[in-house]
PDB file of C-alpha atoms in Angstrom:
ATOM      1  CA  LYS A   1      -0.084   0.156   0.246  1.00  0.00           C
ATOM      2  CA  ALA A   2       1.321   4.387  -0.723  1.00  0.00           C
ATOM      3  CA  GLY A   3       2.580   5.471   1.956  1.00  0.00           C
ATOM      4  CA  VAL A   4       1.816   9.428   2.026  1.00  0.00           C
ATOM      5  CA  THR A   5       2.619  11.827  -1.129  1.00  0.00           C
ATOM      6  CA  GLN A   6       2.815  15.319  -0.903  1.00  0.00           C
ATOM      7  CA  THR A   7       4.128  16.880  -3.307  1.00  0.00           C
ATOM      8  CA  PRO A   8       6.662  18.837  -4.361  1.00  0.00           C
ATOM      9  CA  ARG A   9       8.945  18.336  -2.089  1.00  0.00           C
ATOM     10  CA  TYR A  10      10.974  21.004  -1.814  1.00  0.00           C
ATOM     11  CA  LEU A  11       9.306  24.906  -2.821  1.00  0.00           C
ATOM     12  CA  ILE A  12      11.464  28.308  -3.295  1.00  0.00           C
ATOM     13  CA  LYS A  13       9.291  31.005  -3.111  1.00  0.00           C
ATOM     14  CA  THR A  14       9.410  35.191  -2.530  1.00  0.00           C
ATOM     15  CA  ARG A  15       7.274  37.116  -0.173  1.00  0.00           C
ATOM     16  CA  GLY A  16       3.857  38.166  -1.024  1.00  0.00           C
ATOM     17  CA  GLN A  17       3.313  35.562  -3.456  1.00  0.00           C
ATOM     18  CA  GLN A  18       0.674  32.270  -2.727  1.00  0.00           C
ATOM     19  CA  VAL A  19       2.410  28.752  -3.270  1.00  0.00           C
ATOM     20  CA  THR A  20      -0.423  25.010  -3.214  1.00  0.00           C
ATOM     21  CA  LEU A  21       1.075  22.129  -1.478  1.00  0.00           C
ATOM     22  CA  SER A  22      -0.531  18.979  -1.998  1.00  0.00           C
ATOM     23  CA  CYS A  23      -1.579  15.585  -0.181  1.00  0.00           C
ATOM     24  CA  SER A  24      -2.299  12.559  -1.269  1.00  0.00           C
ATOM     25  CA  PRO A  25      -3.369   9.934   2.119  1.00  0.00           C
ATOM     26  CA  ILE A  26      -2.873   6.055   1.979  1.00  0.00           C
ATOM     27  CA  SER A  27      -6.294   4.605   0.253  1.00  0.00           C
ATOM     28  CA  GLY A  28      -8.870   4.471   2.546  1.00  0.00           C
ATOM     29  CA  HIS A  29      -8.102   7.343   4.605  1.00  0.00           C
ATOM     30  CA  ARG A  30     -10.049   9.724   5.125  1.00  0.00           C
ATOM     31  CA  SER A  31      -8.793  12.574   7.709  1.00  0.00           C
ATOM     32  CA  VAL A  32      -6.618  14.432   6.831  1.00  0.00           C
ATOM     33  CA  SER A  33      -4.183  16.446   9.374  1.00  0.00           C
ATOM     34  CA  TRP A  34      -1.104  18.246   8.493  1.00  0.00           C
ATOM     35  CA  TYR A  35       1.332  20.035  10.368  1.00  0.00           C
ATOM     36  CA  GLN A  36       4.127  23.342  10.279  1.00  0.00           C
ATOM     37  CA  GLN A  37       7.651  21.935  11.476  1.00  0.00           C
ATOM     38  CA  THR A  38       9.995  24.670  11.985  1.00  0.00           C
ATOM     39  CA  PRO A  39      12.925  24.090  14.250  1.00  0.00           C
ATOM     40  CA  GLY A  40      12.239  27.513  16.565  1.00  0.00           C
ATOM     41  CA  GLN A  41       8.568  26.274  17.212  1.00  0.00           C
ATOM     42  CA  GLY A  42       8.507  22.338  16.280  1.00  0.00           C
ATOM     43  CA  LEU A  43       5.360  20.492  15.280  1.00  0.00           C
ATOM     44  CA  GLN A  44       1.900  23.446  15.374  1.00  0.00           C
ATOM     45  CA  PHE A  45      -1.080  22.050  14.302  1.00  0.00           C
ATOM     46  CA  LEU A  46      -2.968  23.551  10.860  1.00  0.00           C
ATOM     47  CA  PHE A  47      -5.994  21.806  10.293  1.00  0.00           C
ATOM     48  CA  GLU A  48      -7.523  18.817   9.792  1.00  0.00           C
ATOM     49  CA  TYR A  49     -10.332  18.017   7.021  1.00  0.00           C
ATOM     50  CA  PHE A  50     -12.547  14.844   7.024  1.00  0.00           C
ATOM     51  CA  SER A  51     -15.318  13.957   3.738  1.00  0.00           C
ATOM     52  CA  GLU A  52     -14.120  17.330   2.401  1.00  0.00           C
ATOM     53  CA  THR A  53     -15.067  19.886   5.587  1.00  0.00           C
ATOM     54  CA  GLN A  54     -12.313  20.601   7.871  1.00  0.00           C
ATOM     55  CA  ARG A  55     -12.847  19.383  11.259  1.00  0.00           C
ATOM     56  CA  ASN A  56     -10.260  20.874  13.514  1.00  0.00           C
ATOM     57  CA  LYS A  57      -8.042  24.122  12.896  1.00  0.00           C
ATOM     58  CA  GLY A  58      -5.762  25.416  14.366  1.00  0.00           C
ATOM     59  CA  ASN A  59      -4.290  29.043  15.454  1.00  0.00           C
ATOM     60  CA  PHE A  60      -3.034  30.306  12.486  1.00  0.00           C
ATOM     61  CA  PRO A  61      -3.302  33.472  10.397  1.00  0.00           C
ATOM     62  CA  GLY A  62      -5.978  33.147   7.459  1.00  0.00           C
ATOM     63  CA  ARG A  63      -3.222  32.681   4.751  1.00  0.00           C
ATOM     64  CA  PHE A  64      -3.199  29.391   5.413  1.00  0.00           C
ATOM     65  CA  SER A  65      -6.030  27.292   4.232  1.00  0.00           C
ATOM     66  CA  GLY A  66      -6.953  24.308   3.169  1.00  0.00           C
ATOM     67  CA  ARG A  67      -9.658  22.125   1.271  1.00  0.00           C
ATOM     68  CA  GLN A  68     -10.009  18.094   0.211  1.00  0.00           C
ATOM     69  CA  PHE A  69     -11.319  16.675  -2.625  1.00  0.00           C
ATOM     70  CA  SER A  70     -13.825  13.757  -3.245  1.00  0.00           C
ATOM     71  CA  ASN A  71     -10.888  11.336  -2.652  1.00  0.00           C
ATOM     72  CA  SER A  72      -9.848  12.654  -0.036  1.00  0.00           C
ATOM     73  CA  ARG A  73      -6.666  14.052  -1.571  1.00  0.00           C
ATOM     74  CA  SER A  74      -6.190  17.074   0.072  1.00  0.00           C
ATOM     75  CA  GLU A  75      -4.124  21.289  -0.240  1.00  0.00           C
ATOM     76  CA  MET A  76      -3.047  23.580   1.752  1.00  0.00           C
ATOM     77  CA  ASN A  77      -2.323  27.040   0.050  1.00  0.00           C
ATOM     78  CA  VAL A  78      -0.569  29.968   2.058  1.00  0.00           C
ATOM     79  CA  SER A  79      -1.915  33.916   0.346  1.00  0.00           C
ATOM     80  CA  THR A  80       0.834  36.705   1.245  1.00  0.00           C
ATOM     81  CA  LEU A  81       3.788  34.564   1.859  1.00  0.00           C
ATOM     82  CA  GLU A  82       6.001  36.103   4.619  1.00  0.00           C
ATOM     83  CA  LEU A  83       9.648  34.643   5.568  1.00  0.00           C
ATOM     84  CA  GLY A  84       8.399  32.842   8.996  1.00  0.00           C
ATOM     85  CA  ASP A  85       6.585  30.656   6.375  1.00  0.00           C
ATOM     86  CA  SER A  86       9.359  29.210   5.595  1.00  0.00           C
ATOM     87  CA  ALA A  87       9.154  25.499   7.122  1.00  0.00           C
ATOM     88  CA  LEU A  88       8.399  21.891   6.379  1.00  0.00           C
ATOM     89  CA  TYR A  89       5.227  21.707   5.962  1.00  0.00           C
ATOM     90  CA  LEU A  90       3.776  17.917   6.985  1.00  0.00           C
ATOM     91  CA  CYS A  91       0.736  16.024   5.806  1.00  0.00           C
ATOM     92  CA  ALA A  92      -0.154  13.132   7.565  1.00  0.00           C
ATOM     93  CA  SER A  93      -3.419  10.856   6.497  1.00  0.00           C
ATOM     94  CA  SER A  94      -5.374   8.906   9.434  1.00  0.00           C
ATOM     95  CA  PRO A  95      -7.879   5.055   9.295  1.00  0.00           C
ATOM     96  CA  PRO A  96     -10.818   5.959   9.171  1.00  0.00           C
ATOM     97  CA  GLY A  97     -12.626   5.008  12.597  1.00  0.00           C
ATOM     98  CA  THR A  98      -9.136   6.238  15.460  1.00  0.00           C
ATOM     99  CA  ALA A  99      -9.590   9.804  15.878  1.00  0.00           C
ATOM    100  CA  ASN A 100      -6.631  10.475  14.731  1.00  0.00           C
ATOM    101  CA  GLU A 101      -5.135   7.990  17.546  1.00  0.00           C
ATOM    102  CA  LYS A 102      -2.555   7.472  15.177  1.00  0.00           C
ATOM    103  CA  LEU A 103      -1.304   8.929  12.414  1.00  0.00           C
ATOM    104  CA  PHE A 104       0.810   8.530   9.178  1.00  0.00           C
ATOM    105  CA  PHE A 105       2.922  10.709   7.985  1.00  0.00           C
ATOM    106  CA  GLY A 106       4.428  12.547   4.519  1.00  0.00           C
ATOM    107  CA  SER A 107       8.068  13.280   4.270  1.00  0.00           C
ATOM    108  CA  GLY A 108       6.979  16.838   3.690  1.00  0.00           C
ATOM    109  CA  THR A 109       6.320  20.142   1.269  1.00  0.00           C
ATOM    110  CA  GLN A 110       9.992  22.025   2.169  1.00  0.00           C
ATOM    111  CA  LEU A 111       8.972  25.939   1.233  1.00  0.00           C
ATOM    112  CA  SER A 112      11.619  28.726   2.103  1.00  0.00           C
ATOM    113  CA  VAL A 113      10.232  32.217   1.389  1.00  0.00           C
ATOM    114  CA  LEU A 114      13.346  34.108   0.570  1.00  0.00           C
TER     115      LEU A 114
ATOM    116  CA  ALA B   1      -4.710  25.152  27.938  1.00  0.00           C
ATOM    117  CA  GLN B   2      -3.328  21.141  26.839  1.00  0.00           C
ATOM    118  CA  SER B   3       0.394  20.294  25.960  1.00  0.00           C
ATOM    119  CA  VAL B   4       2.802  18.408  26.308  1.00  0.00           C
ATOM    120  CA  ALA B   5       6.413  19.129  27.015  1.00  0.00           C
ATOM    121  CA  GLN B   6       9.674  17.967  26.250  1.00  0.00           C
ATOM    122  CA  PRO B   7      12.193  19.770  29.023  1.00  0.00           C
ATOM    123  CA  GLU B   8      15.587  18.329  26.978  1.00  0.00           C
ATOM    124  CA  ASP B   9      16.381  18.791  23.281  1.00  0.00           C
ATOM    125  CA  GLN B  10      18.815  17.550  22.584  1.00  0.00           C
ATOM    126  CA  VAL B  11      19.675  13.786  24.988  1.00  0.00           C
ATOM    127  CA  ASN B  12      23.528  12.655  23.867  1.00  0.00           C
ATOM    128  CA  VAL B  13      23.921   8.610  24.873  1.00  0.00           C
ATOM    129  CA  ALA B  14      27.138   6.313  24.504  1.00  0.00           C
ATOM    130  CA  GLU B  15      25.929   2.971  22.000  1.00  0.00           C
ATOM    131  CA  GLY B  16      24.196   0.175  24.093  1.00  0.00           C
ATOM    132  CA  ASN B  17      23.832   2.157  26.913  1.00  0.00           C
ATOM    133  CA  PRO B  18      19.815   2.488  27.999  1.00  0.00           C
ATOM    134  CA  LEU B  19      18.328   5.624  27.291  1.00  0.00           C
ATOM    135  CA  THR B  20      15.645   8.158  28.475  1.00  0.00           C
ATOM    136  CA  VAL B  21      13.578  10.926  26.919  1.00  0.00           C
ATOM    137  CA  LYS B  22      11.313  12.752  28.857  1.00  0.00           C
ATOM    138  CA  CYS B  23       7.867  14.309  28.359  1.00  0.00           C
ATOM    139  CA  THR B  24       5.541  15.424  30.575  1.00  0.00           C
ATOM    140  CA  TYR B  25       1.789  16.912  29.495  1.00  0.00           C
ATOM    141  CA  SER B  26      -1.167  18.546  31.276  1.00  0.00           C
ATOM    142  CA  VAL B  27      -3.920  17.872  30.834  1.00  0.00           C
ATOM    143  CA  SER B  28      -7.935  17.367  32.220  1.00  0.00           C
ATOM    144  CA  GLY B  29      -9.361  14.588  31.761  1.00  0.00           C
ATOM    145  CA  ASN B  30      -7.140  11.412  30.151  1.00  0.00           C
ATOM    146  CA  PRO B  31      -4.771  11.315  28.669  1.00  0.00           C
ATOM    147  CA  TYR B  32      -3.911   9.569  25.448  1.00  0.00           C
ATOM    148  CA  LEU B  33       0.107   9.558  25.048  1.00  0.00           C
ATOM    149  CA  PHE B  34       1.270   9.689  22.374  1.00  0.00           C
ATOM    150  CA  TRP B  35       5.506   8.773  20.808  1.00  0.00           C
ATOM    151  CA  TYR B  36       6.491   8.936  17.729  1.00  0.00           C
ATOM    152  CA  VAL B  37      10.078   9.615  15.476  1.00  0.00           C
ATOM    153  CA  GLN B  38      11.089  11.091  12.735  1.00  0.00           C
ATOM    154  CA  TYR B  39      14.528   9.959  11.078  1.00  0.00           C
ATOM    155  CA  PRO B  40      16.552  12.880   8.688  1.00  0.00           C
ATOM    156  CA  ASN B  41      15.080  14.072   5.643  1.00  0.00           C
ATOM    157  CA  ARG B  42      11.454  11.499   6.350  1.00  0.00           C
ATOM    158  CA  GLY B  43       8.076  12.126   7.550  1.00  0.00           C
ATOM    159  CA  LEU B  44       7.184  11.457  11.194  1.00  0.00           C
ATOM    160  CA  GLN B  45       6.855   7.190  12.056  1.00  0.00           C
ATOM    161  CA  PHE B  46       4.657   5.953  15.064  1.00  0.00           C
ATOM    162  CA  LEU B  47       6.696   4.081  17.999  1.00  0.00           C
ATOM    163  CA  LEU B  48       3.921   3.665  20.437  1.00  0.00           C
ATOM    164  CA  LYS B  49       1.023   4.997  22.908  1.00  0.00           C
ATOM    165  CA  TYR B  50      -0.309   4.707  25.512  1.00  0.00           C
ATOM    166  CA  ILE B  51      -4.778   4.973  26.302  1.00  0.00           C
ATOM    167  CA  THR B  52      -5.397   3.054  29.093  1.00  0.00           C
ATOM    168  CA  GLY B  53      -3.664  -0.246  31.004  1.00  0.00           C
ATOM    169  CA  ASP B  54      -0.580  -0.977  32.434  1.00  0.00           C
ATOM    170  CA  ASN B  55       1.519   2.019  32.035  1.00  0.00           C
ATOM    171  CA  LEU B  56       4.221   0.623  30.848  1.00  0.00           C
ATOM    172  CA  VAL B  57       4.127  -0.243  26.627  1.00  0.00           C
ATOM    173  CA  LYS B  58       5.988  -1.455  24.907  1.00  0.00           C
ATOM    174  CA  GLY B  59       6.741   0.014  21.125  1.00  0.00           C
ATOM    175  CA  SER B  60       7.668  -0.908  17.729  1.00  0.00           C
ATOM    176  CA  TYR B  61      12.726  -0.769  17.367  1.00  0.00           C
ATOM    177  CA  GLY B  62      12.439  -2.220  20.874  1.00  0.00           C
ATOM    178  CA  PHE B  63      11.015   0.759  22.734  1.00  0.00           C
ATOM    179  CA  GLU B  64       9.183   1.359  25.470  1.00  0.00           C
ATOM    180  CA  ALA B  65       8.015   4.734  27.437  1.00  0.00           C
ATOM    181  CA  GLU B  66       6.204   4.665  31.253  1.00  0.00           C
ATOM    182  CA  PHE B  67       3.287   6.759  31.568  1.00  0.00           C
ATOM    183  CA  ASN B  68       2.950   8.197  35.674  1.00  0.00           C
ATOM    184  CA  LYS B  69      -0.391   9.822  36.719  1.00  0.00           C
ATOM    185  CA  SER B  70       1.401  11.192  39.970  1.00  0.00           C
ATOM    186  CA  GLN B  71       4.870  13.341  37.943  1.00  0.00           C
ATOM    187  CA  THR B  72       2.115  13.265  35.135  1.00  0.00           C
ATOM    188  CA  SER B  73       5.525  11.620  32.448  1.00  0.00           C
ATOM    189  CA  PHE B  74       5.608   9.288  29.987  1.00  0.00           C
ATOM    190  CA  HIS B  75       9.165   9.226  28.764  1.00  0.00           C
ATOM    191  CA  LEU B  76      10.151   6.479  26.098  1.00  0.00           C
ATOM    192  CA  LYS B  77      13.222   4.404  27.147  1.00  0.00           C
ATOM    193  CA  LYS B  78      14.844   1.884  25.754  1.00  0.00           C
ATOM    194  CA  PRO B  79      17.494  -0.832  27.666  1.00  0.00           C
ATOM    195  CA  SER B  80      20.648  -0.643  24.890  1.00  0.00           C
ATOM    196  CA  ALA B  81      20.540   2.605  22.878  1.00  0.00           C
ATOM    197  CA  LEU B  82      21.774   1.769  18.925  1.00  0.00           C
ATOM    198  CA  VAL B  83      23.728   3.863  17.162  1.00  0.00           C
ATOM    199  CA  SER B  84      20.429   3.863  14.009  1.00  0.00           C
ATOM    200  CA  ASP B  85      17.940   4.970  17.071  1.00  0.00           C
ATOM    201  CA  SER B  86      20.146   9.033  15.973  1.00  0.00           C
ATOM    202  CA  ALA B  87      16.140  10.450  15.664  1.00  0.00           C
ATOM    203  CA  LEU B  88      13.930  13.224  16.509  1.00  0.00           C
ATOM    204  CA  TYR B  89      11.363  12.011  18.352  1.00  0.00           C
ATOM    205  CA  PHE B  90       8.190  14.103  19.342  1.00  0.00           C
ATOM    206  CA  CYS B  91       5.653  13.272  22.758  1.00  0.00           C
ATOM    207  CA  ALA B  92       2.468  14.366  22.273  1.00  0.00           C
ATOM    208  CA  VAL B  93      -1.279  14.069  23.678  1.00  0.00           C
ATOM    209  CA  ARG B  94      -4.711  14.126  21.973  1.00  0.00           C
ATOM    210  CA  VAL B  95      -7.055  16.704  22.615  1.00  0.00           C
ATOM    211  CA  LEU B  96      -9.903  15.615  22.269  1.00  0.00           C
ATOM    212  CA  SER B  97     -12.951  18.125  19.672  1.00  0.00           C
ATOM    213  CA  GLY B  98     -16.531  16.511  19.822  1.00  0.00           C
ATOM    214  CA  ASN B  99     -16.582  13.259  18.128  1.00  0.00           C
ATOM    215  CA  THR B 100     -12.716  13.208  16.905  1.00  0.00           C
ATOM    216  CA  GLY B 101      -9.763  14.820  18.227  1.00  0.00           C
ATOM    217  CA  LYS B 102      -6.282  16.513  16.883  1.00  0.00           C
ATOM    218  CA  LEU B 103      -2.653  15.972  18.347  1.00  0.00           C
ATOM    219  CA  ILE B 104      -0.388  18.088  19.575  1.00  0.00           C
ATOM    220  CA  PHE B 105       2.941  18.038  20.022  1.00  0.00           C
ATOM    221  CA  GLY B 106       5.769  18.723  22.333  1.00  0.00           C
ATOM    222  CA  GLN B 107       9.150  20.468  20.590  1.00  0.00           C
ATOM    223  CA  GLY B 108      11.153  17.356  19.659  1.00  0.00           C
ATOM    224  CA  THR B 109      14.239  16.251  21.310  1.00  0.00           C
ATOM    225  CA  THR B 110      17.131  15.636  19.498  1.00  0.00           C
ATOM    226  CA  LEU B 111      18.481  11.706  20.259  1.00  0.00           C
ATOM    227  CA  GLN B 112      21.909  10.935  19.457  1.00  0.00           C
ATOM    228  CA  VAL B 113      23.897   7.938  19.372  1.00  0.00           C
ATOM    229  CA  LYS B 114      27.473   8.403  19.648  1.00  0.00           C
ATOM    230  CA  PRO B 115      29.668   4.779  19.237  1.00  0.00           C
TER     231      PRO B 115
END
């Protein structure tokens, strides 16, 4: 079974631009969560989607948004990029019926904002 | 607020020696606790979880964790460290929201095992 796939693996953007990251969960997983990882802040929860609906949300500004498609694939978008948005963005999917007890993570998208 | 704390940024241990990576938690109600490991340039991998039952939980790669309610701790342990155990370790707690939950992670602890 294929794991969680995130694309692209690396991104370089400049301040003010916007970016879209993609995540394909493990087949059969309907819950997708997004995290931001930085050396200083560790892992910060962004949001979670289930059946195309946002089910949980972290404490990030409205510039960070996401969506989920009917095939459970998810995208997150960051608009008006700031230098502080440079981070590793991790996507995780969770098997049904587990209430996100066990997350399967992708390798992440490394975003650099110049 | 519900949270976990990992008081050590880095733990150094010699190969073959026992290792401990510390985690304390602050939650309301019964805690659901987890350990994840991140190898370089990889996503996080699940190691083990505590939901209820025995205070000593066994997980992947020979790791175990001890739940201590009175000290609100969930330390990760391994009797004999390997160089290949060198990685970034995260403790996490599940925070319930409706009929689902989200994992809140600690800051992470880098484990360095030297030959």
